[in-house]
Structures are given as C-alpha cells and as structure tokens.
Coordinates of N, CA and C and ligand atoms in Angstrom, one line a residue:
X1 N 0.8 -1.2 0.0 CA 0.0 0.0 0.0 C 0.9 1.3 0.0
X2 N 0.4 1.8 -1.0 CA 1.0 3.6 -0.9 C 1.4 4.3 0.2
X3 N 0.4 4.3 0.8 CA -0.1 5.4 2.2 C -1.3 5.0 2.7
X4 N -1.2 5.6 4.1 CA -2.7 5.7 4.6 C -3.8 6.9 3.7
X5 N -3.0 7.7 3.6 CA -3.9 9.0 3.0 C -3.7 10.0 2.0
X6 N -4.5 10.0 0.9 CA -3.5 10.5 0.3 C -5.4 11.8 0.0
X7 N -4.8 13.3 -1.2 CA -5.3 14.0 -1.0 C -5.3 14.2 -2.2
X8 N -6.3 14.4 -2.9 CA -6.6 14.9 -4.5 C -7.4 16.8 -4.4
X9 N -6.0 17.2 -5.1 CA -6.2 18.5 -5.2 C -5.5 19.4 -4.4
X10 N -4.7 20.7 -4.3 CA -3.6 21.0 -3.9 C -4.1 22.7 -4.2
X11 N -5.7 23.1 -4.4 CA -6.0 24.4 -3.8 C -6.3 25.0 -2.5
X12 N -6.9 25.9 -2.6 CA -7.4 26.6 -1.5 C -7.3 25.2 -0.1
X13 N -8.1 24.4 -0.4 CA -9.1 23.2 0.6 C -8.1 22.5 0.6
X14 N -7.4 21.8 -0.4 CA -6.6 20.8 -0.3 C -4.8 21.1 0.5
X15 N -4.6 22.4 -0.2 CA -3.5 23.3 1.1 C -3.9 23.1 2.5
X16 N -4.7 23.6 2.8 CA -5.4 24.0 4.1 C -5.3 22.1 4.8
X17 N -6.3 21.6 4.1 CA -6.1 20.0 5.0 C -4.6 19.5 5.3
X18 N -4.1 19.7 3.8 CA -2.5 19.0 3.8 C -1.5 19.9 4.8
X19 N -1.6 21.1 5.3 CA -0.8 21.8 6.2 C -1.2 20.9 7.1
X20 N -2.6 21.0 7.9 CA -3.1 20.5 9.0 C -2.4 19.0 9.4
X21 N -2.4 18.1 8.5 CA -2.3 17.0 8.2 C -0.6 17.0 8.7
X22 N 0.3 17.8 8.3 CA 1.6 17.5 7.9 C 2.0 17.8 9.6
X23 N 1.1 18.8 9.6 CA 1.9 19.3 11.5 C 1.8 18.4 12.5
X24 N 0.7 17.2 12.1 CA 0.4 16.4 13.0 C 1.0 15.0 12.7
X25 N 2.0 15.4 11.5 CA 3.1 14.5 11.4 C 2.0 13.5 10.5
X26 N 1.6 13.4 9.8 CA 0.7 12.7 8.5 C 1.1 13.3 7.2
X27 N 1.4 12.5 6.7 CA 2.4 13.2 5.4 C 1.2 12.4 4.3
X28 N -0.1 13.2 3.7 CA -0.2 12.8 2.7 C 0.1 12.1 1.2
X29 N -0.2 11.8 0.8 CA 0.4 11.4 -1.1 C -0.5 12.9 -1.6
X30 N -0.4 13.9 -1.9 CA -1.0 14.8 -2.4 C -1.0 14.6 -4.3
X31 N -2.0 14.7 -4.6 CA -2.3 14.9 -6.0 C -2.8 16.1 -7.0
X32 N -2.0 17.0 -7.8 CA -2.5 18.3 -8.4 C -1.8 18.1 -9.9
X33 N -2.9 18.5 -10.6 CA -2.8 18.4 -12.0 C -2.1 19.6 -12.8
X34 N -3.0 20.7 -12.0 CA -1.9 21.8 -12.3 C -1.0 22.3 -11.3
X35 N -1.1 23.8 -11.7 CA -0.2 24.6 -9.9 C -0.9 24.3 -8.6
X36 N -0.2 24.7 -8.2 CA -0.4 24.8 -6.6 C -1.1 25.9 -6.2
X37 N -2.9 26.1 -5.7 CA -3.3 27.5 -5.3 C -4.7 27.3 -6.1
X38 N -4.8 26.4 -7.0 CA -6.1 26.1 -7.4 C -6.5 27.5 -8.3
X39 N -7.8 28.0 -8.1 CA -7.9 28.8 -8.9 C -8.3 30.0 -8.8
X40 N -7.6 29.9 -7.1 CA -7.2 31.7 -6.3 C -6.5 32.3 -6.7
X41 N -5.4 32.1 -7.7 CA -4.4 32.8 -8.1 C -5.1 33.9 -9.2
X42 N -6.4 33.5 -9.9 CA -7.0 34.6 -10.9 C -7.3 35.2 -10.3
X43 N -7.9 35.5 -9.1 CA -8.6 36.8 -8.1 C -7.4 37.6 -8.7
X44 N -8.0 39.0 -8.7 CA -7.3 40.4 -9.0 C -7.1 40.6 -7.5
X45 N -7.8 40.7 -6.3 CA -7.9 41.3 -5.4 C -8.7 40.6 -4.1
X46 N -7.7 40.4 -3.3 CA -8.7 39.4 -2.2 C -8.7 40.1 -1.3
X47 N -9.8 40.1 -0.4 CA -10.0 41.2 0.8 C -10.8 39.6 1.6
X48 N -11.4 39.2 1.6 CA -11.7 38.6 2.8 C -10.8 37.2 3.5
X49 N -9.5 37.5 3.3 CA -8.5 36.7 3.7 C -7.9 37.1 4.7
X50 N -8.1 36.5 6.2 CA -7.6 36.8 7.0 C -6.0 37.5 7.0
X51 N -6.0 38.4 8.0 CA -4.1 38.5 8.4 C -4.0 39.5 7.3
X52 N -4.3 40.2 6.2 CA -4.2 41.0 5.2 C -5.3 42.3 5.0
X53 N -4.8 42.8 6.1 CA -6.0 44.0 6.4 C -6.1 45.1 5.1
X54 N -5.4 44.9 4.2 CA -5.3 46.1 2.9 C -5.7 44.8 2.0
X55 N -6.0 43.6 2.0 CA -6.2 42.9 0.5 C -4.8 42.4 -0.1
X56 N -4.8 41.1 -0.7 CA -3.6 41.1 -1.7 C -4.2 40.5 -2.8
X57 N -3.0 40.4 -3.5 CA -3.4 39.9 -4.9 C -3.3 38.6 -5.1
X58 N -4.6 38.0 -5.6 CA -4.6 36.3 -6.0 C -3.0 35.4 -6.4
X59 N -2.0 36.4 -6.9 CA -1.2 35.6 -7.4 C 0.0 36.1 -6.4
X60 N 0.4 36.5 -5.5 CA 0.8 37.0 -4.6 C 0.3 35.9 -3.4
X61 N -0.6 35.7 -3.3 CA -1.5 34.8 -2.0 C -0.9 33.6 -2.6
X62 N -0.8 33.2 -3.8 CA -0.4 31.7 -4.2 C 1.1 31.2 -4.5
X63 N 1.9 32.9 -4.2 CA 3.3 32.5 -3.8 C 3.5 32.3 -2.3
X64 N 2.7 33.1 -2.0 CA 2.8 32.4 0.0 C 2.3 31.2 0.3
X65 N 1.0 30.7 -0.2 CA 0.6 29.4 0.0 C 1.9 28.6 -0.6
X66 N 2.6 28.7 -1.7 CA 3.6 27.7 -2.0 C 4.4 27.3 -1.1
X67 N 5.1 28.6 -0.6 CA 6.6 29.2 0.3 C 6.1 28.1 1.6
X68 N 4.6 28.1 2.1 CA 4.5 27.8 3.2 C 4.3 26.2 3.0
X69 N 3.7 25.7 1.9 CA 3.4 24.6 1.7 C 4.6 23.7 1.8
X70 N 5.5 24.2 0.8 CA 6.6 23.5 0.0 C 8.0 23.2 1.3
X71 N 7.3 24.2 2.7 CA 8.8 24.2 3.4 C 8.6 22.7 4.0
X72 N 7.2 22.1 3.8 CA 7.3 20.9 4.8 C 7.5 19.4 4.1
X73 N 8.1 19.7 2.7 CA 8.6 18.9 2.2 C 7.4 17.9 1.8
X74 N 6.1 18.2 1.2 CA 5.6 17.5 0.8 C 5.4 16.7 -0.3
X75 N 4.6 15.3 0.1 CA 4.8 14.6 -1.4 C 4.0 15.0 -2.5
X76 N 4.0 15.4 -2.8 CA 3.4 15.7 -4.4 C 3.6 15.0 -5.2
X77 N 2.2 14.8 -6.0 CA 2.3 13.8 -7.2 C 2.1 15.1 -8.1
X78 N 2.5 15.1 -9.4 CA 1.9 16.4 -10.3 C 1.5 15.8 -11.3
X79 N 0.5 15.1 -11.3 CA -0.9 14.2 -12.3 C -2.2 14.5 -11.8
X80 N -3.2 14.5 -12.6 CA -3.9 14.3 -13.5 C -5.4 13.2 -12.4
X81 N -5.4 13.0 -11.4 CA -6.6 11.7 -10.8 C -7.5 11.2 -12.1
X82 N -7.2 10.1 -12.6 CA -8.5 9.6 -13.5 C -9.0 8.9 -13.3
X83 N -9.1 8.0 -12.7 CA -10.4 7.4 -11.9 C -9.6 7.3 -10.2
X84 N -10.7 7.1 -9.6 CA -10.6 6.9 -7.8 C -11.5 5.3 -7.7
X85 N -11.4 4.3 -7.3 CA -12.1 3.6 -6.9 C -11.8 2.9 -5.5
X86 N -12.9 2.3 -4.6 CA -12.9 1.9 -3.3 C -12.9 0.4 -3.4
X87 N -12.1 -0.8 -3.1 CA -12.5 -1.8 -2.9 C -12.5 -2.1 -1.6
X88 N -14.2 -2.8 -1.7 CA -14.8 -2.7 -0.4 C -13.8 -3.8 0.9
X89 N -13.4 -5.1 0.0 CA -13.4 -6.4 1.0 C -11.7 -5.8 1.1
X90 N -10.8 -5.5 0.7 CA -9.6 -5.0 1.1 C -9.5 -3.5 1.5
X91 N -10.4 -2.9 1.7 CA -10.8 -1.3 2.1 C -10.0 -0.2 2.1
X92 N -9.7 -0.5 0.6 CA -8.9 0.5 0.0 C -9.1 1.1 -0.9
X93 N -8.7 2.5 -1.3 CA -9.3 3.1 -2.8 C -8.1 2.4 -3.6
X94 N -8.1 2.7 -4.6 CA -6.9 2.5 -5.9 C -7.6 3.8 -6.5
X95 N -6.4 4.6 -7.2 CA -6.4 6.1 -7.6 C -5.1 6.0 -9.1
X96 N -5.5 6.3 -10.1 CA -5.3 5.9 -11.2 C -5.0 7.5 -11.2
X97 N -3.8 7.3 -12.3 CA -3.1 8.4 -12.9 C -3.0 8.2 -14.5
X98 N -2.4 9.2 -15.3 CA -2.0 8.5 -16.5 C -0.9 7.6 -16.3
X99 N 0.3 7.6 -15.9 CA 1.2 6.7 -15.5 C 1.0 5.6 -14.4
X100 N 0.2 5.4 -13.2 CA 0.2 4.2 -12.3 C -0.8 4.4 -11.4
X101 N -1.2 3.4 -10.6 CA -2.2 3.5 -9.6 C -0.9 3.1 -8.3
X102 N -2.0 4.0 -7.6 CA -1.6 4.3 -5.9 C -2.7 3.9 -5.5
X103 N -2.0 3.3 -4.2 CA -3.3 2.4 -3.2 C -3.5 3.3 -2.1
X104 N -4.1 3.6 -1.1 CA -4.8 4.5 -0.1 C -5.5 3.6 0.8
X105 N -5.4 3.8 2.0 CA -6.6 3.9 3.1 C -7.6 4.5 2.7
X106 N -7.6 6.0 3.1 CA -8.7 6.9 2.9 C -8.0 8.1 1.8
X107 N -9.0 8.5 1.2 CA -8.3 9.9 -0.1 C -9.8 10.8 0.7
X108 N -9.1 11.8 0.6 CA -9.7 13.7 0.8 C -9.7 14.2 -0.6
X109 N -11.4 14.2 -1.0 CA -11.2 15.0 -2.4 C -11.8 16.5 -2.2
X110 N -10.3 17.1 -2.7 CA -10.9 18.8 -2.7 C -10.4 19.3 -4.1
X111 N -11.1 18.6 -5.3 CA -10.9 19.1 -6.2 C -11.4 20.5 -7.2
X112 N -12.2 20.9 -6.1 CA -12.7 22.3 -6.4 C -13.9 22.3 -7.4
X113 N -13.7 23.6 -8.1 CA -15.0 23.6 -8.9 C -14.2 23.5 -10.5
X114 N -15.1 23.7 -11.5 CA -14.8 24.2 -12.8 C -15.2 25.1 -13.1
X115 N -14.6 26.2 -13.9 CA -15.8 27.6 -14.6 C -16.5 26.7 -15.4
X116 N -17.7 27.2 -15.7 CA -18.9 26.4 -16.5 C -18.6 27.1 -17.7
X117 N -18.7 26.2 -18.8 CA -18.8 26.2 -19.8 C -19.8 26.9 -20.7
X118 N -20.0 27.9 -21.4 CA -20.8 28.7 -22.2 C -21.1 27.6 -23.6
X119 N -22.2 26.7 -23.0 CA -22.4 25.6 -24.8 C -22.2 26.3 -26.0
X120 N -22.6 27.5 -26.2 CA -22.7 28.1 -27.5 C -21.4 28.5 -28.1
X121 N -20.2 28.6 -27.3 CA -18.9 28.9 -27.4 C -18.0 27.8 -28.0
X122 N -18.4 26.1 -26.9 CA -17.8 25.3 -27.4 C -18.2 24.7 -29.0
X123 N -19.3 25.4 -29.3 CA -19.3 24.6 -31.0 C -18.7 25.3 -31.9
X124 N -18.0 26.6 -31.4 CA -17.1 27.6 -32.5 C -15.8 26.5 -33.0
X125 N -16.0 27.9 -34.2 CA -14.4 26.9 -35.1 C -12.9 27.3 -34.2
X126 N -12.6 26.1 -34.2 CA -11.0 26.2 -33.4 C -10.8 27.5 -33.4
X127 N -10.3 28.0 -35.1 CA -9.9 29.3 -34.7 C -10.1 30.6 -33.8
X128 N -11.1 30.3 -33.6 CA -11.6 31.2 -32.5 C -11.4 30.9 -31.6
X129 N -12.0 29.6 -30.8 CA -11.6 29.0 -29.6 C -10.5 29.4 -28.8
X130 N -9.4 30.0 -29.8 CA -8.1 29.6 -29.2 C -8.0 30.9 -29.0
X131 N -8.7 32.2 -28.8 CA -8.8 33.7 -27.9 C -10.1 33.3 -27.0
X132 N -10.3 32.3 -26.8 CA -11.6 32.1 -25.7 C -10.8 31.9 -24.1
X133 N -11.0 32.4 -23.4 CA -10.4 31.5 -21.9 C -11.6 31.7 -20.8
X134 N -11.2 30.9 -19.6 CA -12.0 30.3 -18.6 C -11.1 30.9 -17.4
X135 N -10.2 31.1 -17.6 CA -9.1 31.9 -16.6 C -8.5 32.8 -16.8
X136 N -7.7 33.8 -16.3 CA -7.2 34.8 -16.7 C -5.3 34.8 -16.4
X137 N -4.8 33.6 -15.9 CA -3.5 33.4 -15.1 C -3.0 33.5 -16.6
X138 N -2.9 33.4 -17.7 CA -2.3 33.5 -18.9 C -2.2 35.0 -19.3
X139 N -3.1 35.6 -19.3 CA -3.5 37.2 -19.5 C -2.8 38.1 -18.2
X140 N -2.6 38.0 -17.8 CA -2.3 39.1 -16.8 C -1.1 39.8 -17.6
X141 N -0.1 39.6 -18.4 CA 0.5 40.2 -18.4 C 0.6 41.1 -19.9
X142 N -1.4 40.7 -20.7 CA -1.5 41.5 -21.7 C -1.8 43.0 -21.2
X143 N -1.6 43.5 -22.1 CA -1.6 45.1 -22.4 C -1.9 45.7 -23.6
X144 N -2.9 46.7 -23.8 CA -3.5 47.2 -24.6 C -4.7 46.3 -25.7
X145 N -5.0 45.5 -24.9 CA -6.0 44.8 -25.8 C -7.4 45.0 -26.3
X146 N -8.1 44.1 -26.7 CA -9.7 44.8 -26.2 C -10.2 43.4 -25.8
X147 N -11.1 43.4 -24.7 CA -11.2 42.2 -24.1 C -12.4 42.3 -24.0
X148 N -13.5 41.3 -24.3 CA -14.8 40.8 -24.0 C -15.0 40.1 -22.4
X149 N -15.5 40.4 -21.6 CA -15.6 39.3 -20.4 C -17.1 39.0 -20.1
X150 N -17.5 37.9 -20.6 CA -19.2 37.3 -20.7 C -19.4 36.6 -19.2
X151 N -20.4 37.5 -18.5 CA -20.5 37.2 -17.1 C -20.7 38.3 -16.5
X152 N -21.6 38.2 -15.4 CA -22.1 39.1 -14.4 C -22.1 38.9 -13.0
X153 N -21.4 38.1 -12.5 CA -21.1 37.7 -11.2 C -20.0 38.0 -10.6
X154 N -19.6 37.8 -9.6 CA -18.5 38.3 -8.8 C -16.9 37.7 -9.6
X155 N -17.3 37.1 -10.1 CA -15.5 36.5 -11.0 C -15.7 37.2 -12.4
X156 N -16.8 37.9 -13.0 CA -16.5 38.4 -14.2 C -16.3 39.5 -13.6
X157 N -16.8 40.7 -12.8 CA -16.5 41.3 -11.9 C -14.9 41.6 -11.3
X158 N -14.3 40.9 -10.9 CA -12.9 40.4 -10.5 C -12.3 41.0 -11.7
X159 N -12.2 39.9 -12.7 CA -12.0 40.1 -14.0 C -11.6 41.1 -14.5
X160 N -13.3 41.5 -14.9 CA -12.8 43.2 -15.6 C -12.6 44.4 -14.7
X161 N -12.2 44.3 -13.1 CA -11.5 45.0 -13.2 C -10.1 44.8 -13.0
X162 N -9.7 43.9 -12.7 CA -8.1 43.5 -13.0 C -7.9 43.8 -14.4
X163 N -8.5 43.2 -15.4 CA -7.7 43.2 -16.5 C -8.2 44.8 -17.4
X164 N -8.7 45.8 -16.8 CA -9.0 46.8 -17.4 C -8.2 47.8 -17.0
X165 N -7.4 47.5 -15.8 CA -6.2 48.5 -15.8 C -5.4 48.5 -16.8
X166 N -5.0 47.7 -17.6 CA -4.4 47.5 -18.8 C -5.1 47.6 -20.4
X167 N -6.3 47.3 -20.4 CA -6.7 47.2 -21.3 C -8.2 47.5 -21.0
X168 N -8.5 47.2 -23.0 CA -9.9 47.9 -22.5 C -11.2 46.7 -22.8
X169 N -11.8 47.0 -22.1 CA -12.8 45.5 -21.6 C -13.7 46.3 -21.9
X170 N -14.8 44.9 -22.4 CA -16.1 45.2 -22.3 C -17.0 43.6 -21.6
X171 N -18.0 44.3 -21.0 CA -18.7 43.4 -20.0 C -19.7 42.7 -20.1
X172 N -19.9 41.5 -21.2 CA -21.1 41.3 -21.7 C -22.1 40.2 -20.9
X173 N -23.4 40.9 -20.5 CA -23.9 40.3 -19.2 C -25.5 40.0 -19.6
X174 N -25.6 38.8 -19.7 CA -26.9 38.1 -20.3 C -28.5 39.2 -19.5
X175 N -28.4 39.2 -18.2 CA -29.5 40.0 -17.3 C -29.7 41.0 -17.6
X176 N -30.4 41.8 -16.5 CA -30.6 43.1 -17.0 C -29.4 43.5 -16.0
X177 N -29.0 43.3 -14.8 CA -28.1 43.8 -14.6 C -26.7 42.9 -13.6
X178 N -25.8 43.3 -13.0 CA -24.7 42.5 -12.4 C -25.1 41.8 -11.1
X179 N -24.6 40.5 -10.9 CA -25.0 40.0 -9.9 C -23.8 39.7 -8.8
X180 N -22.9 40.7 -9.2 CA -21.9 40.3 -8.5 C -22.4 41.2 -7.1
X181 N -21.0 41.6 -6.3 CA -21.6 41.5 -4.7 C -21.5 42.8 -4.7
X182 N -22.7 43.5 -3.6 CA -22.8 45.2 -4.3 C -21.6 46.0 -4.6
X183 N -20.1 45.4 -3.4 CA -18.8 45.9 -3.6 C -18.1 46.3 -4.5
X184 N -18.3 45.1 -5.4 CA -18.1 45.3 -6.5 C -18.5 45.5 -7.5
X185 N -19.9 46.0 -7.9 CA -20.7 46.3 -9.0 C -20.3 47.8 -8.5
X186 N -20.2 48.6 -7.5 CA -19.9 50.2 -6.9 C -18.4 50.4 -7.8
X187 N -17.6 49.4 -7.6 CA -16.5 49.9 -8.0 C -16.4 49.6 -9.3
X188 N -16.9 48.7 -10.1 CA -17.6 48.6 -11.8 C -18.1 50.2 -12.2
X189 N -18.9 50.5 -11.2 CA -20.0 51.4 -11.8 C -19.4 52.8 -11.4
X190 N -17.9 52.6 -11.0 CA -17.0 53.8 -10.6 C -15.8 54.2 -11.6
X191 N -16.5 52.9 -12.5 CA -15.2 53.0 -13.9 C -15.7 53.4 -14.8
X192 N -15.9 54.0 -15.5 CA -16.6 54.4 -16.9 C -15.8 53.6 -17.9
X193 N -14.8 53.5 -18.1 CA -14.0 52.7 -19.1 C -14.7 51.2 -18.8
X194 N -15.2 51.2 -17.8 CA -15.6 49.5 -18.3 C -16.7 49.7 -19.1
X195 N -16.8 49.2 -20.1 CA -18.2 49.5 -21.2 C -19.0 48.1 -20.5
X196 N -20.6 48.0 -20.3 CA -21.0 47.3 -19.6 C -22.2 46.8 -20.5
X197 N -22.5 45.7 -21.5 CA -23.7 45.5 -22.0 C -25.0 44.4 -21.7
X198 N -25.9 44.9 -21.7 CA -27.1 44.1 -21.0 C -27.8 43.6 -21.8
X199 N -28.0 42.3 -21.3 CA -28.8 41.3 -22.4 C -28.7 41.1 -23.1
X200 N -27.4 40.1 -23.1 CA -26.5 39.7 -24.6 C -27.0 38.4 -24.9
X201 N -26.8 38.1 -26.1 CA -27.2 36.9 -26.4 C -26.2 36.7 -27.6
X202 N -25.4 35.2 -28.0 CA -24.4 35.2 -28.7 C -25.8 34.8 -30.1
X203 N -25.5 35.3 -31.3 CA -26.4 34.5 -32.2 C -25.6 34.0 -33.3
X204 N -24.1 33.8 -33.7 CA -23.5 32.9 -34.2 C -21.9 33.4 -34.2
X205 N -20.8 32.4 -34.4 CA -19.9 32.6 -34.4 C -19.0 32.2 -35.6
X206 N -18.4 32.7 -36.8 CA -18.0 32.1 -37.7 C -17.1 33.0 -38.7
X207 N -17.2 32.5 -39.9 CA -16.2 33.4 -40.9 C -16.6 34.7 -41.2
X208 N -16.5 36.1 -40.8 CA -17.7 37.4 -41.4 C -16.8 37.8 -42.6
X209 N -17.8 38.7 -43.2 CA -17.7 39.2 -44.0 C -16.3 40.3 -44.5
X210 N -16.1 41.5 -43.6 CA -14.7 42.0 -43.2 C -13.9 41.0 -42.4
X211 N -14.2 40.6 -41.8 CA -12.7 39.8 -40.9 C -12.9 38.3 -41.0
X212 N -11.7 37.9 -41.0 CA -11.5 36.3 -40.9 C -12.4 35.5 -39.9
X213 N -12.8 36.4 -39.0 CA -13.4 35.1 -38.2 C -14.6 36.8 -37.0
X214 N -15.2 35.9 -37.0 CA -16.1 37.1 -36.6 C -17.2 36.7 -35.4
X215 N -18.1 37.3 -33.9 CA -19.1 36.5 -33.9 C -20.0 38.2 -33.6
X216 N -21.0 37.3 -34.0 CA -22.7 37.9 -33.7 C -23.1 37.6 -32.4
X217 N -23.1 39.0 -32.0 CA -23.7 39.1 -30.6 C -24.5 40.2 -30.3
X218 N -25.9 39.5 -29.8 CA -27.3 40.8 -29.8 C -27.4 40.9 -28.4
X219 N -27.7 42.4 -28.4 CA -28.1 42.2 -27.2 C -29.4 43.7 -26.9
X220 N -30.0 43.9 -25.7 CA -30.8 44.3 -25.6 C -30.6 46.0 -26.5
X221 N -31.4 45.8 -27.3 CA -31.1 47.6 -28.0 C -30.1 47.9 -29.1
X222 N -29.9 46.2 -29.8 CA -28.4 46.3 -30.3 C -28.2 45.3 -30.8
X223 N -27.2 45.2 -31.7 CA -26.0 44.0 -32.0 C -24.6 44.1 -32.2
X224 N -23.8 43.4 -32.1 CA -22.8 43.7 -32.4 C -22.3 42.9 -33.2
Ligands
FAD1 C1 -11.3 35.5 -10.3 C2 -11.6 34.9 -9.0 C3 -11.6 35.6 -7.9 C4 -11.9 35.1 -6.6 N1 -11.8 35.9 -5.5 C5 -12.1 35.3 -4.3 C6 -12.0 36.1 -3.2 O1 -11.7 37.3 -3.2 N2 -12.2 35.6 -2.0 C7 -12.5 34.2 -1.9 O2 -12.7 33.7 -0.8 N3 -12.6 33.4 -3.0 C8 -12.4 34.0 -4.2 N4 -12.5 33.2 -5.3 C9 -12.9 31.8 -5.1 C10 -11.7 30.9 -4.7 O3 -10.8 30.9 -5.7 C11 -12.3 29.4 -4.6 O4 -13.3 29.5 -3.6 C12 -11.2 28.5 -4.1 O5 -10.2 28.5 -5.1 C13 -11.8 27.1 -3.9 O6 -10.7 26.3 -3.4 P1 -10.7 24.7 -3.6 O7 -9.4 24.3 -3.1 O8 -12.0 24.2 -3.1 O9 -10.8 24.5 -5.2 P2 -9.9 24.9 -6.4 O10 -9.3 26.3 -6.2 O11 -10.7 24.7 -7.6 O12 -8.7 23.9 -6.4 C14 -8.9 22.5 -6.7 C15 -7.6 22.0 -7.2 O13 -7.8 20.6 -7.4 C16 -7.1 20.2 -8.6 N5 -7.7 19.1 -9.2 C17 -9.0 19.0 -9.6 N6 -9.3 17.8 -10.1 C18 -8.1 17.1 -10.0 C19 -7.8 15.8 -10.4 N7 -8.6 14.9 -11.0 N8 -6.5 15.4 -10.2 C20 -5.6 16.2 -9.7 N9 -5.9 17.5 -9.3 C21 -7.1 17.9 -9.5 C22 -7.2 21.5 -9.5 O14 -6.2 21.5 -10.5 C23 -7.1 22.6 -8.4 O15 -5.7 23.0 -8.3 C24 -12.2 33.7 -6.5 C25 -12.1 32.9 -7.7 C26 -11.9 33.5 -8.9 C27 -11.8 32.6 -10.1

C-alpha cells in the first residue's frame, strides 16, 4: 500500500487539509494536476483573507501558500486523478493516474470547482476557440487589448476589473443587470472605461464578412 492518505487537489481546501495533516506528522500522497493554489491565483484582489487587512493579490497569495506549503517537504504527485475507486473487501481506494495507480486507506477529495462552460462557445471553429479563456493566469500580463468578459457575477467582476487597468474590456452580461456582490458592482460602476452591456445573447460565431473570423452578438437595444 502507498499510504494511509492520500489528498486529491492542492488548492485553497486541499492546502489548508495537507498543512493541518503534515503538522500532526501525517504526510499525505497529495495529487494536483496543475499549480499549486487552485484557482485563487485569478482573483485580481482578495479582501476577505484573514491577516491581510489592505487585501492582496490572487497571485501573490499563491506564492505564499507555495513558500509555506513546500517548506514541509511534501509529497506531491503532479498528475492528472483519472479514476478513484474503493475496494470494499480489502478497504482501500486505488487512484489511477495517467502513468500508475496508488493504493490509499482513505483519499480527501478537494478538487474544487470548474468555470462552466458557455455551450454556444464550445461549438465555434477552433480558430476562434483559441482567444476564448475560462481563466485569466495566462493574461495578466496583456496590455493594450480589447477584451470581452461574458458574465455578471462576482468572478466576471474580478475580471474586468483586473484586466482593465491594462486594457480595455467590455462586459457582456446576459441579465438586465450585475449579480456580482454590491462591492463590486460600486466599484464597476466607478469605472466608466468599463463599457457594460445588457442582455447579450451570442447569435453565431464564424467566418464574417470583413474579418477572418467574426461572432454575432445581440443584445438588448443592439447588436454587435
Ligand atoms: C477571479 C476569481 C476571484 C476570486 N476571488 C475570491 C476572493 O476574493 N475571496 C474568496 O474567498 N474566494 C475567491 N475566489 C474563489 C476561490 O478561488 C475558490 O473558492 C477557491 O479556489 C476554492 O478552493 P478549492 O481548493 O476548493 O478548489 P480549487 O481552487 O478549484 O482547487 C482545486 C484543485 O484541485 C485540482 N484538481 C481537480 N481535479 C483534479 C484531479 N482529478 N487530479 C488532480 N488534481 C485535481 C485542481 O487543479 C485545483 O488545483 C475567486 C475565484 C476566482 C476565479
């Protein structure tokens, strides 16, 4: 057997357990597919994190979570979990990688969430696809662009306003208005450069007429 315990996921939740775990001298088999920090590193600006009475920055917070993680010499696996299974009569999981399976006592899954998927986006032609993102850790260090951000909740919010110190964003938000948290719709609604549009609706995406690749997007009072 591997270990008694091992931990799938190595963000926010899975940090937090595996510190706990390590001080009390339990050295999990930890498993993370990507970085380390999960997917607090996109936050532009975190304010409800203890110990940080001014706020820091998502990617800033996920060099300290490293610094603190990494001093206690943990095992890390850096794969991929593809399947987890439990056999009952030997009462152990088996945890499947692309390269091998690991045996376990018990596994702690803190594999977090996913951004959801916009269906109408995944049936575009590649070419497009590939200016589409679900994260921003790639972008941070564009400048002068023009950026679409589709969403009205507190992470599109985040979003455009991180990435609109640099560039110029526009906010395209299906409702009539933002549902992010009043804090931050105040300080949206304190930007004028954020261009903000309501009741969007994508109506196709493909080759236009002037440009190589183009999409149709309506929205209340309008199209684009
Ligand atoms: C732009 C933005 C701003 C945010 N701002 C704030 C904020 O200000 N304050 C706040 O409290 N929260 C904020 N959040 C939310 C916060 O990031 C999440 O609540 C937090 O990351 C959840 O932590 P988690 O560990 O549960 O999951 P995640 O962060 O999703 O981490 C899960 C980890 O598991 C790994 N994983 C998943 N499946 C597997 C697998 N099969 N095999 C191996 N590894 C796997 C993933 O790669 C990931 O690293 C923000 C989020 C975003 C995107």
């Amino acid at each position: 057997m591997d270990r008694d315990l091992s931990l799938i996921g190595a963000g926010p939740a899975g940090l937090t357990a595996a510190l706990q775990l390590m001080r009390y001298g339990i050295k999990p088999l930890i498993f993370e597919q990507a970085d380390i920090c999960g997917l607090l590193d996109n936050a532009g600006w975190i304010e409800n994190y203890p110990g940080f009475p001014e706020g820091i920055r998502g990617s800033d917070l996920k060099m300290l979570f490293q610094k603190q993680f990494m001093a206690y010499e943990p095992d890390l696996i850096r794969a991929r979990v593809r399947k987890l299974l439990f056999y009952q009569e030997q009462e152990l999981f088996s945890i499947e990688t692309e390269d091998r399976h690991y045996q376990s006592r018990q596994v702690v899954i803190a594999s977090g969430t996913r951004p959801k998927k916009i269906p109408e986006i995944e049936t575009w032609p590649e070419e497009l696809n590939k200016h589409v993102f679900y994260e921003i850790r790639t972008l941070l260090s564009e400048k002068n662009k023009k950026m679409i951000i589709v969403g009205g909740g507190d992470i599109a919010a985040d979003y455009a306003l991180h990435l609109s110190r640099d560039n110029q964003v526009v906010l395209l938000c299906r409702g009539s208005q933002l549902r992010a948290l009043p804090l931050l719709r105040k300080r949206i609604e304190m930007r004028p450069d954020i261009r903000i549009v309501y009741g969007m609706r994508f109506e196709s995406a493909g080759p236009g007429i002037e440009r190589p690749m183009a999409v149709d997007i309506s929205y209340e009072g309008g199209r684009a």
